[in-house]
Amino acid sequence: MAMSNTPDIKSAEEQIIQQAFDDLLNDYLNSNHRRKVELITKAFNFANQAHAGAKRRSGEPYIMHPLAVARIVCREMGLGSTSICSALLHDVVEDTEYTVEDINNMFGPKIAQIVDGLTKISGGIFGEQASAQAENFRKLLLTMSDDIRVILIKIADRLHNMRTLGSMLPAKQFKIAGETLYLYAPMAHRLGLFSIKTELEDLSFKYEHPEEYAFIKQKLKSTEKDRQILYDHFAAPVLEKLNNMGLTYEMRARVKSVYSIWNKMQSKGVTFEEIYDLFAVRIIFDPLPGIDEKNVCWDIYSAITDIYRIRPDRIRDWVSRPKANGYQALHLTVMGPDGQWIEIQIRSRRMDDIAEKGFAAHWKYKENNVEEDTELDKWLQTITEILESPDPNALDFLDTIKLNLFSSEIFVFTPKGDIKTLPQGATALDFAYALHTNLGNSCIGAKVNHRLVPLSHPLTSGDQVEILTSRSQTPQPEWLNFVTTAKARTRIDAVLKKFRKEMAKKGENKVVAALEHSEVDAGIPNQDKLAVYYGFAKREEFFFAVGKEEIVLPENVKKILKEKTDNVLFKYVKQALGVVKNQKPEEKAVPIEKIRFDKTKPYTLKEEAFERNYVIADCCKPIPGDDAFGFINDDNTVIVHKRSCPIGLKLKSSFGERILTTEWSSHKNASFEATLEIKGIDSIGVLNDITKTISDDFSVNIQRLLIEAKDGVFDGKIKMYVHDVEDIQKMCVALSKIKNVKAVGRVAD
């Protein structure tokens, strides 16, 4: 029976595949690109034949994935035939017997080069090992500097993977979602792919925090009617005014994404109801013949401010000076008729295209848009400079790149009036390195607006900066604490590494000479013993200290070597292996070397007497009830992090094979650290009411209480031991009922 059904299944699959390809062609034919249908058809037929019989984890034919990626590339990014063909072929070299040479022979060098770039970074940017991870990322960026379409197709590939993530195991979902949030979303943001960046963030959030995601979605749905009334009241007089101006335009309200709402709730410590900028009004107009788009933006601005009162500190003019990712728009915030602040974004159709599709849209308007292309070239140039940095550590390297991916820009002037673009928060030292490496290395200070400032002085838009140098100056380790740009960090690192290497070599020579002088073996075992004796876990650190003359070796080191160093050695070996510090006796993890982890099921976080089968991470301190995940340490211990923890995010991105989904068992006998922040009006007896509520009503042990009052308002933090999230929630409700207490919420310590 099964045999006779097989042709029917095959026929149905072929129809589905053909329909998907027809949809792709329709999207392409509706674009303004040159008609190269034959080439796209040839690429589809080749990929379809190459992937014949292969299935995705969801059970659908594998070719549906390249077709979906090609459709994203065409429809959502606005790219043409070269990118569509490359997307269709992107997995052929990786998953089949065909080579890049075969692609070159059939489709030409440009498509072959892009497919080769995509193949080199396949399997996710993050490899199994740190060095492979850094190398893959370097390959991606090097190829990207050759042809930006490589990264655009890679982002499209990731977007489709995120849209179909439901068929993956939970631990794999965490890895992919963490990786997406850590790297792909900021990369899409930097390339101006706003709608894709938003969807990547929302999908990552959906898999990492399903309950919060569902809660915010439900809240948005239930408040939709109120928002519509608010928008209608605001829009009526504006529509009348714009119609009188003779414009062709559309005006609509755009609701904030689920992820950005949650992010704001977390960072500001507020509830959903306290977020007032849930939507922004967007006005998109078609340009008028012979009138500059910028002038139309300001005309619309003038019309709106005739009706509503403006908030001067919230004007953002990205029309005159676009962002580095090409974004252009005029933003203003006005007081609406219902007494609420409303943000308005004014853009031309071209500006909206670039805002949604980023650099991909620039080809559409290339002849008019030299400036944006120049900005892209500048960004790729900074990436190339970072790649020149010798021997980058994988995670440091990714963090360095990320510094530049996420930043907003400021514009700073040289003494001659030239403009330099820097990230928000950049310092005088960053500016020095932006001008030239030698200027940065020898910088001793700066004059900002003719006033003398230190190297660490943060710059703001419009500052005029003159760099002061000295020949005797060299980069110092503390400089790394206040530079923000990737270029400055890598240049300082390079000099410090070189200095450290030279100093360590000098120290090593001194150690070897001292051992030989004492007529003992100068080999590594004795060098290690000396390092341990002086309190160093690593030989290189000991050499460095000797080189800098922080340690002066005695005339005869033989006596030191004869002393028993076993206890000292044990102590430092433990440190070197990274055993968890400050671990409380009751938090001691059960040795689990022999346990094999089943990643298909959640790992249960057990509480048995005073022993646990896990360790709480110091960075985020999750408690029972928190969304959490497990990370398998080198010694096979499970370290538990919150899913939203920034350090946890790096672990998910970099060590996906060590991630476990977790579930909490009942923890009514155990206590966990938690910190509450409480704010309100200062009054007699309020502190007494707070402590009484915590101690009497909840029998909670307060570890630390710090409350400060100023100008009639108090603000405090209470550190205590609780059983789980439910304790915290009940406590917040009880405390918020106390007279004059205005806000209560859990915060990181």
CSV table of N, CA and C in Angstrom, one decimal, residues 146-267:
chain,number,residue,atom,x,y,z
A,146,ASP,N,34.5,42.3,-0.1
A,146,ASP,CA,34.6,42.0,-1.5
A,146,ASP,C,33.2,42.2,-2.2
A,147,ASP,N,32.2,41.7,-1.5
A,147,ASP,CA,30.8,41.8,-2.1
A,147,ASP,C,29.8,41.8,-1.0
A,148,ILE,N,29.1,42.9,-0.7
A,148,ILE,CA,28.2,43.0,0.4
A,148,ILE,C,27.1,42.0,0.3
A,149,ARG,N,26.8,41.5,-0.9
A,149,ARG,CA,25.7,40.5,-1.1
A,149,ARG,C,25.9,39.2,-0.3
A,150,VAL,N,27.1,38.9,0.0
A,150,VAL,CA,27.4,37.7,0.8
A,150,VAL,C,26.7,37.8,2.2
A,151,ILE,N,26.8,38.9,2.9
A,151,ILE,CA,26.2,39.0,4.2
A,151,ILE,C,24.7,39.2,4.1
A,152,LEU,N,24.3,39.8,3.0
A,152,LEU,CA,22.8,40.0,2.9
A,152,LEU,C,22.1,38.7,2.7
A,153,ILE,N,22.7,37.8,1.9
A,153,ILE,CA,22.1,36.5,1.6
A,153,ILE,C,22.2,35.6,2.9
A,154,LYS,N,23.3,35.8,3.6
A,154,LYS,CA,23.5,35.0,4.9
A,154,LYS,C,22.4,35.5,5.9
A,155,ILE,N,22.1,36.8,6.0
A,155,ILE,CA,21.1,37.2,6.9
A,155,ILE,C,19.7,36.7,6.4
A,156,ALA,N,19.5,36.6,5.1
A,156,ALA,CA,18.2,36.0,4.6
A,156,ALA,C,18.1,34.6,5.0
A,157,ASP,N,19.2,33.9,4.9
A,157,ASP,CA,19.3,32.4,5.3
A,157,ASP,C,19.0,32.3,6.7
A,158,ARG,N,19.5,33.1,7.6
A,158,ARG,CA,19.3,33.1,9.0
A,158,ARG,C,17.8,33.4,9.3
A,159,LEU,N,17.2,34.4,8.6
A,159,LEU,CA,15.8,34.8,8.8
A,159,LEU,C,14.9,33.6,8.5
A,160,HIS,N,15.1,32.8,7.4
A,160,HIS,CA,14.3,31.7,7.1
A,160,HIS,C,14.5,30.6,8.2
A,161,ASN,N,15.7,30.4,8.6
A,161,ASN,CA,16.0,29.4,9.7
A,161,ASN,C,15.2,29.7,11.0
A,162,MET,N,15.2,31.0,11.3
A,162,MET,CA,14.5,31.5,12.5
A,162,MET,C,12.9,31.3,12.3
A,163,ARG,N,12.4,31.5,11.1
A,163,ARG,CA,11.0,31.4,10.8
A,163,ARG,C,10.6,29.9,11.0
A,164,THR,N,11.5,29.0,10.8
A,164,THR,CA,11.2,27.6,10.8
A,164,THR,C,11.9,26.9,12.0
A,165,LEU,N,12.2,27.6,13.1
A,165,LEU,CA,12.9,27.1,14.2
A,165,LEU,C,12.1,26.1,15.0
A,166,GLY,N,10.8,26.1,14.9
A,166,GLY,CA,10.0,25.3,15.7
A,166,GLY,C,10.2,23.8,15.6
A,167,SER,N,10.8,23.4,14.5
A,167,SER,CA,11.1,21.9,14.3
A,167,SER,C,12.4,21.5,15.0
A,168,MET,N,13.1,22.4,15.6
A,168,MET,CA,14.4,22.1,16.2
A,168,MET,C,14.2,21.7,17.7
A,169,LEU,N,15.2,20.9,18.2
A,169,LEU,CA,15.2,20.6,19.7
A,169,LEU,C,15.4,21.9,20.5
A,170,PRO,N,14.8,22.0,21.7
A,170,PRO,CA,14.9,23.2,22.5
A,170,PRO,C,16.3,23.7,22.7
A,171,ALA,N,17.3,22.8,23.0
A,171,ALA,CA,18.7,23.3,23.3
A,171,ALA,C,19.2,23.9,22.0
A,172,LYS,N,18.9,23.4,20.8
A,172,LYS,CA,19.3,23.9,19.5
A,172,LYS,C,18.7,25.3,19.3
A,173,GLN,N,17.4,25.4,19.7
A,173,GLN,CA,16.7,26.6,19.5
A,173,GLN,C,17.4,27.7,20.3
A,174,PHE,N,17.8,27.4,21.6
A,174,PHE,CA,18.5,28.4,22.4
A,174,PHE,C,19.8,28.9,21.7
A,175,LYS,N,20.5,27.9,21.2
A,175,LYS,CA,21.8,28.2,20.6
A,175,LYS,C,21.6,29.2,19.4
A,176,ILE,N,20.6,28.8,18.5
A,176,ILE,CA,20.4,29.6,17.3
A,176,ILE,C,19.8,30.9,17.6
A,177,ALA,N,18.9,31.0,18.6
A,177,ALA,CA,18.3,32.2,19.0
A,177,ALA,C,19.3,33.2,19.6
A,178,GLY,N,20.2,32.6,20.5
A,178,GLY,CA,21.2,33.4,21.1
A,178,GLY,C,22.2,34.0,20.1
A,179,GLU,N,22.6,33.1,19.1
A,179,GLU,CA,23.5,33.5,18.1
A,179,GLU,C,22.9,34.6,17.2
A,180,THR,N,21.6,34.5,17.0
A,180,THR,CA,20.9,35.5,16.1
A,180,THR,C,20.9,36.8,16.8
A,181,LEU,N,20.5,36.8,18.1
A,181,LEU,CA,20.4,38.1,18.9
A,181,LEU,C,21.8,38.7,19.1
A,182,TYR,N,22.8,37.9,19.2
A,182,TYR,CA,24.2,38.4,19.5
A,182,TYR,C,24.8,39.0,18.3
A,183,LEU,N,24.6,38.4,17.1
A,183,LEU,CA,25.3,38.8,15.9
A,183,LEU,C,24.5,39.2,14.7
A,184,TYR,N,23.5,38.4,14.3
A,184,TYR,CA,22.8,38.6,13.1
A,184,TYR,C,21.9,39.9,13.2
A,185,ALA,N,21.2,40.0,14.3
A,185,ALA,CA,20.3,41.2,14.5
A,185,ALA,C,21.1,42.5,14.4
A,186,PRO,N,22.2,42.6,15.2
A,186,PRO,CA,23.0,43.9,15.0
A,186,PRO,C,23.6,44.1,13.6
A,187,MET,N,23.9,43.0,13.0
A,187,MET,CA,24.5,43.1,11.6
A,187,MET,C,23.4,43.6,10.7
A,188,ALA,N,22.2,43.1,10.8
A,188,ALA,CA,21.0,43.6,10.0
A,188,ALA,C,20.8,45.1,10.3
A,189,HIS,N,20.8,45.4,11.6
A,189,HIS,CA,20.6,46.8,12.0
A,189,HIS,C,21.7,47.7,11.4
A,190,ARG,N,22.9,47.3,11.4
A,190,ARG,CA,24.0,48.1,10.9
A,190,ARG,C,23.8,48.3,9.4
A,191,LEU,N,23.3,47.3,8.7
A,191,LEU,CA,23.1,47.4,7.2
A,191,LEU,C,21.8,48.0,6.9
A,192,GLY,N,21.1,48.5,7.9
A,192,GLY,CA,19.8,49.3,7.7
A,192,GLY,C,18.6,48.4,7.4
A,193,LEU,N,18.7,47.1,7.6
A,193,LEU,CA,17.6,46.2,7.3
A,193,LEU,C,16.6,46.2,8.5
A,194,PHE,N,15.9,47.3,8.7
A,194,PHE,CA,15.2,47.5,9.9
A,194,PHE,C,14.1,46.5,10.2
A,195,SER,N,13.3,46.2,9.1
A,195,SER,CA,12.2,45.2,9.4
A,195,SER,C,12.7,43.8,9.6
A,196,ILE,N,13.8,43.4,9.0
A,196,ILE,CA,14.4,42.1,9.2
A,196,ILE,C,15.1,42.0,10.6
A,197,LYS,N,15.7,43.1,11.0
A,197,LYS,CA,16.4,43.2,12.3
A,197,LYS,C,15.3,43.0,13.4
A,198,THR,N,14.2,43.7,13.2
A,198,THR,CA,13.1,43.6,14.2
A,198,THR,C,12.5,42.2,14.2
A,199,GLU,N,12.3,41.6,13.1
A,199,GLU,CA,11.8,40.2,13.1
A,199,GLU,C,12.7,39.2,13.7
A,200,LEU,N,14.0,39.4,13.4
A,200,LEU,CA,15.0,38.5,14.0
A,200,LEU,C,15.0,38.6,15.5
A,201,GLU,N,14.9,39.8,16.1
A,201,GLU,CA,14.8,40.0,17.5
A,201,GLU,C,13.6,39.4,18.1
A,202,ASP,N,12.4,39.6,17.4
A,202,ASP,CA,11.2,39.1,18.0
A,202,ASP,C,11.1,37.6,18.0
A,203,LEU,N,11.7,37.0,16.9
A,203,LEU,CA,11.7,35.5,16.8
A,203,LEU,C,12.6,34.9,17.9
A,204,SER,N,13.8,35.5,18.1
A,204,SER,CA,14.7,35.1,19.1
A,204,SER,C,14.0,35.2,20.5
A,205,PHE,N,13.4,36.3,20.7
A,205,PHE,CA,12.7,36.5,22.0
A,205,PHE,C,11.6,35.5,22.2
A,206,LYS,N,10.9,35.2,21.1
A,206,LYS,CA,9.7,34.2,21.2
A,206,LYS,C,10.2,32.8,21.7
A,207,TYR,N,11.4,32.4,21.2
A,207,TYR,CA,11.9,31.1,21.6
A,207,TYR,C,12.6,31.1,23.0
A,208,GLU,N,13.2,32.2,23.3
A,208,GLU,CA,13.9,32.3,24.6
A,208,GLU,C,13.0,32.6,25.8
A,209,HIS,N,11.9,33.4,25.5
A,209,HIS,CA,11.0,33.8,26.6
A,209,HIS,C,9.6,33.7,26.1
A,210,PRO,N,9.1,32.4,25.9
A,210,PRO,CA,7.8,32.2,25.3
A,210,PRO,C,6.6,32.8,26.1
A,211,GLU,N,6.7,32.8,27.4
A,211,GLU,CA,5.6,33.3,28.3
A,211,GLU,C,5.5,34.8,28.2
A,212,GLU,N,6.7,35.5,28.3
A,212,GLU,CA,6.7,37.0,28.2
A,212,GLU,C,6.3,37.4,26.8
A,213,TYR,N,6.7,36.7,25.8
A,213,TYR,CA,6.3,37.0,24.4
A,213,TYR,C,4.8,36.9,24.3
A,214,ALA,N,4.2,35.9,24.8
A,214,ALA,CA,2.7,35.7,24.7
A,214,ALA,C,2.0,36.8,25.5
A,215,PHE,N,2.6,37.1,26.6
A,215,PHE,CA,2.0,38.1,27.5
A,215,PHE,C,1.9,39.5,26.8
A,216,ILE,N,3.1,39.9,26.2
A,216,ILE,CA,3.1,41.2,25.6
A,216,ILE,C,2.2,41.2,24.3
A,217,LYS,N,2.2,40.1,23.5
A,217,LYS,CA,1.3,40.0,22.4
A,217,LYS,C,-0.1,40.2,22.8
A,218,GLN,N,-0.5,39.6,23.9
A,218,GLN,CA,-1.9,39.6,24.3
A,218,GLN,C,-2.2,41.1,24.8
A,219,LYS,N,-1.2,41.7,25.5
A,219,LYS,CA,-1.4,43.1,25.9
A,219,LYS,C,-1.6,44.0,24.8
A,220,LEU,N,-0.8,43.9,23.7
A,220,LEU,CA,-0.9,44.7,22.5
A,220,LEU,C,-2.3,44.6,21.9
A,221,LYS,N,-2.7,43.3,21.8
A,221,LYS,CA,-4.0,43.0,21.2
A,221,LYS,C,-5.2,43.7,22.0
A,222,SER,N,-5.1,43.6,23.4
A,222,SER,CA,-6.2,44.1,24.2
A,222,SER,C,-6.2,45.6,24.3
A,223,THR,N,-5.1,46.3,24.0
A,223,THR,CA,-5.0,47.8,24.0
A,223,THR,C,-5.1,48.4,22.6
A,224,GLU,N,-5.3,47.5,21.6
A,224,GLU,CA,-5.3,48.0,20.2
A,224,GLU,C,-6.4,49.1,19.9
A,225,LYS,N,-7.6,48.8,20.5
A,225,LYS,CA,-8.7,49.8,20.3
A,225,LYS,C,-8.4,51.1,20.9
A,226,ASP,N,-7.8,51.2,22.1
A,226,ASP,CA,-7.4,52.5,22.7
A,226,ASP,C,-6.4,53.2,21.8
A,227,ARG,N,-5.4,52.5,21.3
A,227,ARG,CA,-4.4,53.1,20.4
A,227,ARG,C,-5.0,53.7,19.2
A,228,GLN,N,-6.0,53.0,18.6
A,228,GLN,CA,-6.6,53.5,17.4
A,228,GLN,C,-7.4,54.8,17.6
A,229,ILE,N,-8.1,54.8,18.8
A,229,ILE,CA,-8.8,56.1,19.1
A,229,ILE,C,-7.8,57.2,19.3
A,230,LEU,N,-6.7,57.0,20.0
A,230,LEU,CA,-5.6,58.0,20.2
A,230,LEU,C,-5.1,58.5,18.8
A,231,TYR,N,-4.8,57.5,17.9
A,231,TYR,CA,-4.3,57.8,16.6
A,231,TYR,C,-5.3,58.7,15.8
A,232,ASP,N,-6.6,58.3,15.8
A,232,ASP,CA,-7.7,59.0,15.1
A,232,ASP,C,-7.8,60.4,15.5
A,233,HIS,N,-7.8,60.6,16.8
A,233,HIS,CA,-7.8,62.0,17.4
A,233,HIS,C,-6.7,62.8,16.9
A,234,PHE,N,-5.5,62.2,16.9
A,234,PHE,CA,-4.3,62.9,16.5
A,234,PHE,C,-4.3,63.2,15.0
A,235,ALA,N,-4.7,62.2,14.2
A,235,ALA,CA,-4.6,62.3,12.7
A,235,ALA,C,-5.5,63.2,12.0
A,236,ALA,N,-6.7,63.4,12.5
A,236,ALA,CA,-7.8,64.2,11.8
A,236,ALA,C,-7.3,65.6,11.3
A,237,PRO,N,-6.8,66.4,12.2
A,237,PRO,CA,-6.3,67.8,11.8
A,237,PRO,C,-5.1,67.7,10.9
A,238,VAL,N,-4.2,66.7,11.1
A,238,VAL,CA,-3.0,66.6,10.3
A,238,VAL,C,-3.3,66.2,8.9
A,239,LEU,N,-4.2,65.2,8.7
A,239,LEU,CA,-4.6,64.8,7.4
A,239,LEU,C,-5.2,66.0,6.6
A,240,GLU,N,-6.0,66.8,7.2
A,240,GLU,CA,-6.6,67.9,6.6
A,240,GLU,C,-5.5,68.9,6.1
A,241,LYS,N,-4.5,69.1,6.9
A,241,LYS,CA,-3.5,70.1,6.6
A,241,LYS,C,-2.6,69.5,5.4
A,242,LEU,N,-2.3,68.2,5.5
A,242,LEU,CA,-1.4,67.6,4.4
A,242,LEU,C,-2.2,67.6,3.1
A,243,ASN,N,-3.5,67.3,3.1
A,243,ASN,CA,-4.3,67.3,1.9
A,243,ASN,C,-4.3,68.6,1.2
A,244,ASN,N,-4.3,69.7,2.0
A,244,ASN,CA,-4.3,71.1,1.5
A,244,ASN,C,-3.0,71.4,0.8
A,245,MET,N,-1.9,70.7,1.2
A,245,MET,CA,-0.6,70.9,0.7
A,245,MET,C,-0.4,70.3,-0.7
A,246,GLY,N,-1.4,69.5,-1.1
A,246,GLY,CA,-1.3,68.8,-2.4
A,246,GLY,C,-0.3,67.7,-2.5
A,247,LEU,N,-0.1,67.0,-1.4
A,247,LEU,CA,0.9,65.9,-1.4
A,247,LEU,C,0.3,64.6,-1.7
A,248,THR,N,1.0,63.7,-2.3
A,248,THR,CA,0.6,62.2,-2.4
A,248,THR,C,1.4,61.5,-1.3
A,249,TYR,N,0.7,61.0,-0.3
A,249,TYR,CA,1.4,60.5,0.9
A,249,TYR,C,0.5,59.4,1.5
A,250,GLU,N,1.1,58.6,2.5
A,250,GLU,CA,0.4,57.7,3.3
A,250,GLU,C,0.8,58.0,4.8
A,251,MET,N,-0.1,57.9,5.7
A,251,MET,CA,0.2,58.1,7.1
A,251,MET,C,-0.4,56.9,7.9
A,252,ARG,N,0.4,56.3,8.7
A,252,ARG,CA,0.0,55.2,9.5
A,252,ARG,C,0.7,55.1,10.8
A,253,ALA,N,0.1,54.4,11.8
A,253,ALA,CA,0.7,54.2,13.1
A,253,ALA,C,1.5,52.9,13.1
A,254,ARG,N,2.7,52.9,13.5
A,254,ARG,CA,3.6,51.7,13.6
A,254,ARG,C,3.8,51.3,15.1
A,255,VAL,N,3.4,50.1,15.4
A,255,VAL,CA,3.5,49.7,16.9
A,255,VAL,C,4.9,49.2,17.1
A,256,LYS,N,5.4,49.5,18.3
A,256,LYS,CA,6.7,49.0,18.7
A,256,LYS,C,6.8,47.5,18.7
A,257,SER,N,7.9,46.9,18.4
A,257,SER,CA,8.1,45.5,18.4
A,257,SER,C,8.0,44.9,19.8
A,258,VAL,N,7.6,43.6,19.9
A,258,VAL,CA,7.5,42.9,21.2
A,258,VAL,C,8.8,42.9,21.9
A,259,TYR,N,9.9,42.6,21.2
A,259,TYR,CA,11.2,42.6,21.8
A,259,TYR,C,11.6,44.0,22.4
A,260,SER,N,11.4,45.0,21.6
A,260,SER,CA,11.8,46.4,22.1
A,260,SER,C,10.9,46.8,23.3
A,261,ILE,N,9.6,46.4,23.3
A,261,ILE,CA,8.8,46.7,24.5
A,261,ILE,C,9.4,46.0,25.7
A,262,TRP,N,9.7,44.7,25.6
A,262,TRP,CA,10.2,43.9,26.7
A,262,TRP,C,11.6,44.5,27.1
A,263,ASN,N,12.4,44.9,26.2
A,263,ASN,CA,13.7,45.5,26.5
A,263,ASN,C,13.6,46.7,27.3
A,264,LYS,N,12.6,47.6,26.9
A,264,LYS,CA,12.4,48.8,27.6
A,264,LYS,C,11.8,48.5,29.1
A,265,MET,N,10.9,47.5,29.2
A,265,MET,CA,10.4,47.1,30.5
A,265,MET,C,11.5,46.7,31.4
A,266,GLN,N,12.5,45.9,30.8
A,266,GLN,CA,13.6,45.5,31.6
A,266,GLN,C,14.6,46.6,32.0
A,267,SER,N,15.0,47.4,31.0
A,267,SER,CA,16.0,48.4,31.3
A,267,SER,C,15.5,49.5,32.1
